[in-house]
PDB file of C-alpha atoms in Angstrom:
ATOM      1  CA  MET Y   1      -3.205   6.422 -11.772  1.00 32.00           C
ATOM      2  CA  GLN Y   2       0.292   6.138 -10.768  1.00 30.00           C
ATOM      3  CA  ILE Y   3       0.258   8.263  -7.685  1.00 29.00           C
ATOM      4  CA  ARG Y   4      -3.026   6.262  -6.328  1.00 31.00           C
ATOM      5  CA  THR Y   5      -1.006   3.440  -6.947  1.00 30.00           C
ATOM      6  CA  LEU Y   6       1.978   4.155  -4.848  1.00 29.00           C
ATOM      7  CA  LEU Y   7      -0.275   6.284  -1.986  1.00 29.00           C
ATOM      8  CA  ALA Y   8      -2.397   2.739  -1.756  1.00 30.00           C
ATOM      9  CA  GLY Y   9       1.163   1.199  -1.387  1.00 33.00           C
ATOM     10  CA  SER Y  10       2.281   3.729   1.010  1.00 31.00           C
ATOM     11  CA  ALA Y  11      -0.758   3.252   3.017  1.00 32.00           C
ATOM     12  CA  MET Y  12      -0.603  -0.684   3.192  1.00 33.00           C
ATOM     13  CA  LEU Y  13       2.945  -0.770   4.056  1.00 31.00           C
ATOM     14  CA  ALA Y  14       2.164   1.804   7.159  1.00 33.00           C
ATOM     15  CA  VAL Y  15      -0.569  -0.285   8.368  1.00 31.00           C
ATOM     16  CA  LEU Y  16       1.455  -3.414   8.273  1.00 32.00           C
ATOM     17  CA  ALA Y  17       4.542  -1.650   9.965  1.00 35.00           C
ATOM     18  CA  GLY Y  18       1.996  -0.515  12.373  1.00 37.00           C
ATOM     19  CA  CYS Y  19       1.081  -3.888  13.205  1.00 37.00           C
ATOM     20  CA  ALA Y  20       4.257  -4.971  13.917  1.00 39.00           C
ATOM     21  CA  THR Y  21       5.306  -2.174  16.490  1.00 39.00           C
ATOM     22  CA  GLY Y  22       4.028  -2.789  19.999  1.00 39.00           C
ATOM     23  CA  PRO Y  23       3.186  -0.653  22.787  1.00 39.00           C
ATOM     24  CA  THR Y  24       4.523   2.944  23.163  1.00 39.00           C
ATOM     25  CA  GLY Y  25       7.788   3.189  24.317  1.00 39.00           C
ATOM     26  CA  GLN Y  26       9.200   4.548  27.888  1.00 40.00           C
ATOM     27  CA  GLY Y  27      10.641   7.655  26.448  1.00 40.00           C
ATOM     28  CA  ALA Y  28       8.891  10.525  24.568  1.00 39.00           C
ATOM     29  CA  ALA Y  29      10.069  11.881  21.520  1.00 39.00           C
ATOM     30  CA  ASP Y  30      10.652  15.443  20.425  1.00 45.00           C
ATOM     31  CA  ASP Y  31       7.450  16.396  19.878  1.00 47.00           C
ATOM     32  CA  GLY Y  32       5.743  15.081  22.973  1.00 44.00           C
ATOM     33  CA  MET Y  33       4.573  11.750  21.371  1.00 51.00           C
ATOM     34  CA  GLU Y  34       6.087   8.634  22.739  1.00 59.00           C
ATOM     35  CA  ALA Y  35       7.953   6.521  20.503  1.00 65.00           C
ATOM     36  CA  ALA Y  36       6.603   3.007  19.188  1.00 91.00           C
ATOM     37  CA  GLN Y  37       8.716   0.181  20.438  1.00 95.00           C
ATOM     38  CA  ALA Y  38       8.928  -3.423  19.820  1.00 96.00           C
ATOM     39  CA  THR Y  39      11.211  -5.862  21.466  1.00 98.00           C
ATOM     40  CA  TYR Y  40      12.018  -9.833  20.034  1.00 98.00           C
ATOM     41  CA  GLN Y  41      13.639 -12.795  21.357  1.00 98.00           C
ATOM     42  CA  GLY Y  42      14.793 -16.156  20.463  1.00 98.00           C
ATOM     43  CA  THR Y  43      17.574 -18.462  20.542  1.00 97.00           C
ATOM     44  CA  LEU Y  44      19.334 -18.920  17.277  1.00 96.00           C
ATOM     45  CA  PRO Y  45      20.985 -22.605  16.423  1.00 95.00           C
ATOM     46  CA  CYS Y  46      25.102 -22.603  16.925  1.00 94.00           C
ATOM     47  CA  ARG Y  47      26.984 -24.812  15.210  1.00 91.00           C
ATOM     48  CA  ASN Y  48      29.790 -24.751  18.026  1.00 91.00           C
ATOM     49  CA  CYS Y  49      27.906 -23.831  21.122  1.00 94.00           C
ATOM     50  CA  GLU Y  50      24.531 -24.443  22.956  1.00 96.00           C
ATOM     51  CA  GLY Y  51      22.646 -21.645  21.273  1.00 97.00           C
ATOM     52  CA  ILE Y  52      22.994 -17.699  20.459  1.00 97.00           C
ATOM     53  CA  ASP Y  53      20.316 -15.697  22.312  1.00 98.00           C
ATOM     54  CA  LEU Y  54      19.124 -12.717  20.128  1.00 97.00           C
ATOM     55  CA  ASP Y  55      17.676  -9.813  21.294  1.00 98.00           C
ATOM     56  CA  VAL Y  56      15.892  -7.388  18.869  1.00 98.00           C
ATOM     57  CA  THR Y  57      14.672  -3.947  19.673  1.00 98.00           C
ATOM     58  CA  LEU Y  58      12.885  -2.022  16.762  1.00 97.00           C
ATOM     59  CA  VAL Y  59      11.914   1.854  17.742  1.00 97.00           C
ATOM     60  CA  GLY Y  60       9.854   3.923  15.365  1.00 95.00           C
ATOM     61  CA  ASP Y  61       7.231   2.548  12.734  1.00 90.00           C
ATOM     62  CA  ALA Y  62       6.742   2.810   8.899  1.00 81.00           C
ATOM     63  CA  GLU Y  63       5.896   6.462   8.934  1.00 86.00           C
ATOM     64  CA  SER Y  64       8.450   7.792  11.110  1.00 90.00           C
ATOM     65  CA  ALA Y  65      11.348   9.776   9.349  1.00 91.00           C
ATOM     66  CA  PRO Y  66      14.358   7.437   8.318  1.00 91.00           C
ATOM     67  CA  GLN Y  67      16.573   8.534  11.182  1.00 92.00           C
ATOM     68  CA  ASP Y  68      14.034   7.915  13.676  1.00 95.00           C
ATOM     69  CA  ARG Y  69      13.467   3.914  12.714  1.00 96.00           C
ATOM     70  CA  THR Y  70      16.513   2.512  14.669  1.00 97.00           C
ATOM     71  CA  PHE Y  71      17.161  -0.755  16.108  1.00 98.00           C
ATOM     72  CA  ASP Y  72      19.369  -2.496  18.638  1.00 97.00           C
ATOM     73  CA  LEU Y  73      20.528  -5.712  18.287  1.00 97.00           C
ATOM     74  CA  GLN Y  74      22.283  -8.276  20.718  1.00 97.00           C
ATOM     75  CA  ALA Y  75      23.684 -11.665  20.678  1.00 96.00           C
ATOM     76  CA  SER Y  76      25.033 -13.577  23.158  1.00 97.00           C
ATOM     77  CA  TYR Y  77      26.752 -17.252  22.484  1.00 96.00           C
ATOM     78  CA  ARG Y  78      25.930 -19.887  25.047  1.00 96.00           C
ATOM     79  CA  ALA Y  79      28.294 -22.308  25.984  1.00 95.00           C
ATOM     80  CA  HIS Y  80      31.062 -21.638  23.181  1.00 94.00           C
ATOM     81  CA  PRO Y  81      34.354 -22.905  23.818  1.00 94.00           C
ATOM     82  CA  GLN Y  82      36.060 -19.999  22.589  1.00 94.00           C
ATOM     83  CA  ASN Y  83      33.892 -17.521  24.834  1.00 93.00           C
ATOM     84  CA  PRO Y  84      33.705 -14.735  22.238  1.00 94.00           C
ATOM     85  CA  PRO Y  85      32.144 -11.245  23.553  1.00 96.00           C
ATOM     86  CA  ASP Y  86      28.812 -10.245  23.320  1.00 96.00           C
ATOM     87  CA  GLU Y  87      27.970  -8.530  19.925  1.00 95.00           C
ATOM     88  CA  ASN Y  88      25.740  -5.351  19.985  1.00 96.00           C
ATOM     89  CA  TYR Y  89      24.861  -3.283  16.886  1.00 96.00           C
ATOM     90  CA  GLU Y  90      22.676  -0.380  16.213  1.00 97.00           C
ATOM     91  CA  GLY Y  91      21.414   1.260  13.066  1.00 97.00           C
ATOM     92  CA  ASN Y  92      18.332   2.003  11.126  1.00 97.00           C
ATOM     93  CA  TRP Y  93      15.576  -0.265   9.426  1.00 97.00           C
ATOM     94  CA  GLU Y  94      13.220  -0.175   6.571  1.00 96.00           C
ATOM     95  CA  VAL Y  95      10.046  -1.979   5.592  1.00 95.00           C
ATOM     96  CA  LEU Y  96      10.340  -4.559   2.676  1.00 95.00           C
ATOM     97  CA  SER Y  97       7.607  -5.885   0.371  1.00 92.00           C
ATOM     98  CA  GLY Y  98       7.794  -9.542  -0.492  1.00 94.00           C
ATOM     99  CA  THR Y  99      10.172 -12.324  -0.358  1.00 94.00           C
ATOM    100  CA  ALA Y 100      11.406 -15.097  -2.883  1.00 89.00           C
ATOM    101  CA  ASP Y 101       7.839 -17.222  -2.173  1.00 92.00           C
ATOM    102  CA  ASN Y 102       5.572 -14.430  -0.986  1.00 95.00           C
ATOM    103  CA  PRO Y 103       5.143 -10.960  -2.664  1.00 95.00           C
ATOM    104  CA  GLU Y 104       2.965  -9.932   0.009  1.00 95.00           C
ATOM    105  CA  ALA Y 105       5.018 -10.632   3.086  1.00 96.00           C
ATOM    106  CA  THR Y 106       6.589  -7.864   5.194  1.00 94.00           C
ATOM    107  CA  VAL Y 107      10.020  -8.101   5.614  1.00 96.00           C
ATOM    108  CA  TYR Y 108      12.353  -5.674   8.039  1.00 96.00           C
ATOM    109  CA  GLU Y 109      15.673  -4.863   7.084  1.00 97.00           C
ATOM    110  CA  LEU Y 110      18.239  -4.025   9.778  1.00 98.00           C
ATOM    111  CA  THR Y 111      21.558  -2.167   8.652  1.00 97.00           C
ATOM    112  CA  PRO Y 112      23.823  -1.423  11.512  1.00 97.00           C
ATOM    113  CA  SER Y 113      25.492   1.831  11.637  1.00 96.00           C
ATOM    114  CA  GLY Y 114      29.412   1.047  11.050  1.00 90.00           C
ATOM    115  CA  GLU Y 115      30.570  -2.275  10.813  1.00 88.00           C
ATOM    116  CA  GLY Y 116      28.010  -5.420  10.626  1.00 89.00           C
ATOM    117  CA  GLN Y 117      25.821  -7.488   8.467  1.00 92.00           C
ATOM    118  CA  VAL Y 118      22.699  -6.572   7.259  1.00 96.00           C
ATOM    119  CA  TYR Y 119      19.880  -8.693   9.034  1.00 97.00           C
ATOM    120  CA  TYR Y 120      16.774  -9.519   7.260  1.00 98.00           C
ATOM    121  CA  PHE Y 121      13.434 -10.706   9.194  1.00 97.00           C
ATOM    122  CA  LEU Y 122      10.273 -11.913   7.830  1.00 97.00           C
ATOM    123  CA  ARG Y 123       7.113 -10.955   9.748  1.00 96.00           C
ATOM    124  CA  LEU Y 124       5.000 -14.146  10.367  1.00 96.00           C
ATOM    125  CA  ASP Y 125       2.579 -12.283  12.600  1.00 95.00           C
ATOM    126  CA  PRO Y 126       2.142  -9.509  15.350  1.00 93.00           C
ATOM    127  CA  GLN Y 127       4.149 -11.666  17.619  1.00 97.00           C
ATOM    128  CA  THR Y 128       7.192 -13.589  15.035  1.00 98.00           C
ATOM    129  CA  LEU Y 129       9.998 -12.646  13.263  1.00 97.00           C
ATOM    130  CA  GLU Y 130      11.842 -15.333  11.514  1.00 98.00           C
ATOM    131  CA  LEU Y 131      15.482 -14.749  10.167  1.00 97.00           C
ATOM    132  CA  ILE Y 132      15.745 -14.822   6.313  1.00 97.00           C
ATOM    133  CA  ASP Y 133      18.632 -14.745   4.164  1.00 96.00           C
ATOM    134  CA  PRO Y 134      19.587 -11.459   2.090  1.00 96.00           C
ATOM    135  CA  GLN Y 135      17.840 -12.931  -0.880  1.00 96.00           C
ATOM    136  CA  ARG Y 136      14.662 -13.006   1.247  1.00 96.00           C
ATOM    137  CA  ARG Y 137      14.301 -16.640   1.372  1.00 96.00           C
ATOM    138  CA  ARG Y 138      13.391 -18.802   3.976  1.00 95.00           C
ATOM    139  CA  PHE Y 139      15.982 -20.796   5.508  1.00 94.00           C
ATOM    140  CA  GLN Y 140      15.079 -24.844   5.770  1.00 93.00           C
ATOM    141  CA  ASN Y 141      15.276 -25.106   9.564  1.00 90.00           C
ATOM    142  CA  ASN Y 142      13.214 -21.769   9.629  1.00 94.00           C
ATOM    143  CA  GLU Y 143      11.179 -22.558  13.047  1.00 95.00           C
ATOM    144  CA  MET Y 144      14.469 -22.872  14.719  1.00 96.00           C
ATOM    145  CA  LEU Y 145      15.090 -18.777  13.286  1.00 97.00           C
ATOM    146  CA  ARG Y 146      12.149 -17.182  15.131  1.00 98.00           C
ATOM    147  CA  LEU Y 147      11.982 -14.656  17.594  1.00 98.00           C
ATOM    148  CA  LYS Y 148       9.069 -13.875  19.850  1.00 98.00           C
ATOM    149  CA  ARG Y 149       7.640 -10.656  20.822  1.00 97.00           C
ATOM    150  CA  LEU Y 150       8.106  -9.980  24.565  1.00 96.00           C
TER     151      LEU Y 150
END
């Protein structure tokens, strides 16, 4: 019974993650197959500037080996008084199930290689990700924390 539940859960997770990935990427993988890739963009609010432009590219899908599920996150500050440099993080991502309010929700956990914070994005639909907190709770101003798929 537990194995069937585990297999059913794994299959559901793979289907949900597959919906979040976009058309195949530009480069071919080692086995001749093209890697799935999806890019999301948006502008997050900033206390001391006009906004933070965020680009997130997810490569791979839930069925990919962990080392093949990678991401690239770029953050640029608009009109910040201290003019900080752009931030760029790379690492691996995982699919998590559930949020504080919705146990059926799909959450992407992006863990940078080396230094950097872990990011959590709630998948609202195939075209929209929303930044959420580490306890997988949505922020009050959640509409301002959304990224749209290109």
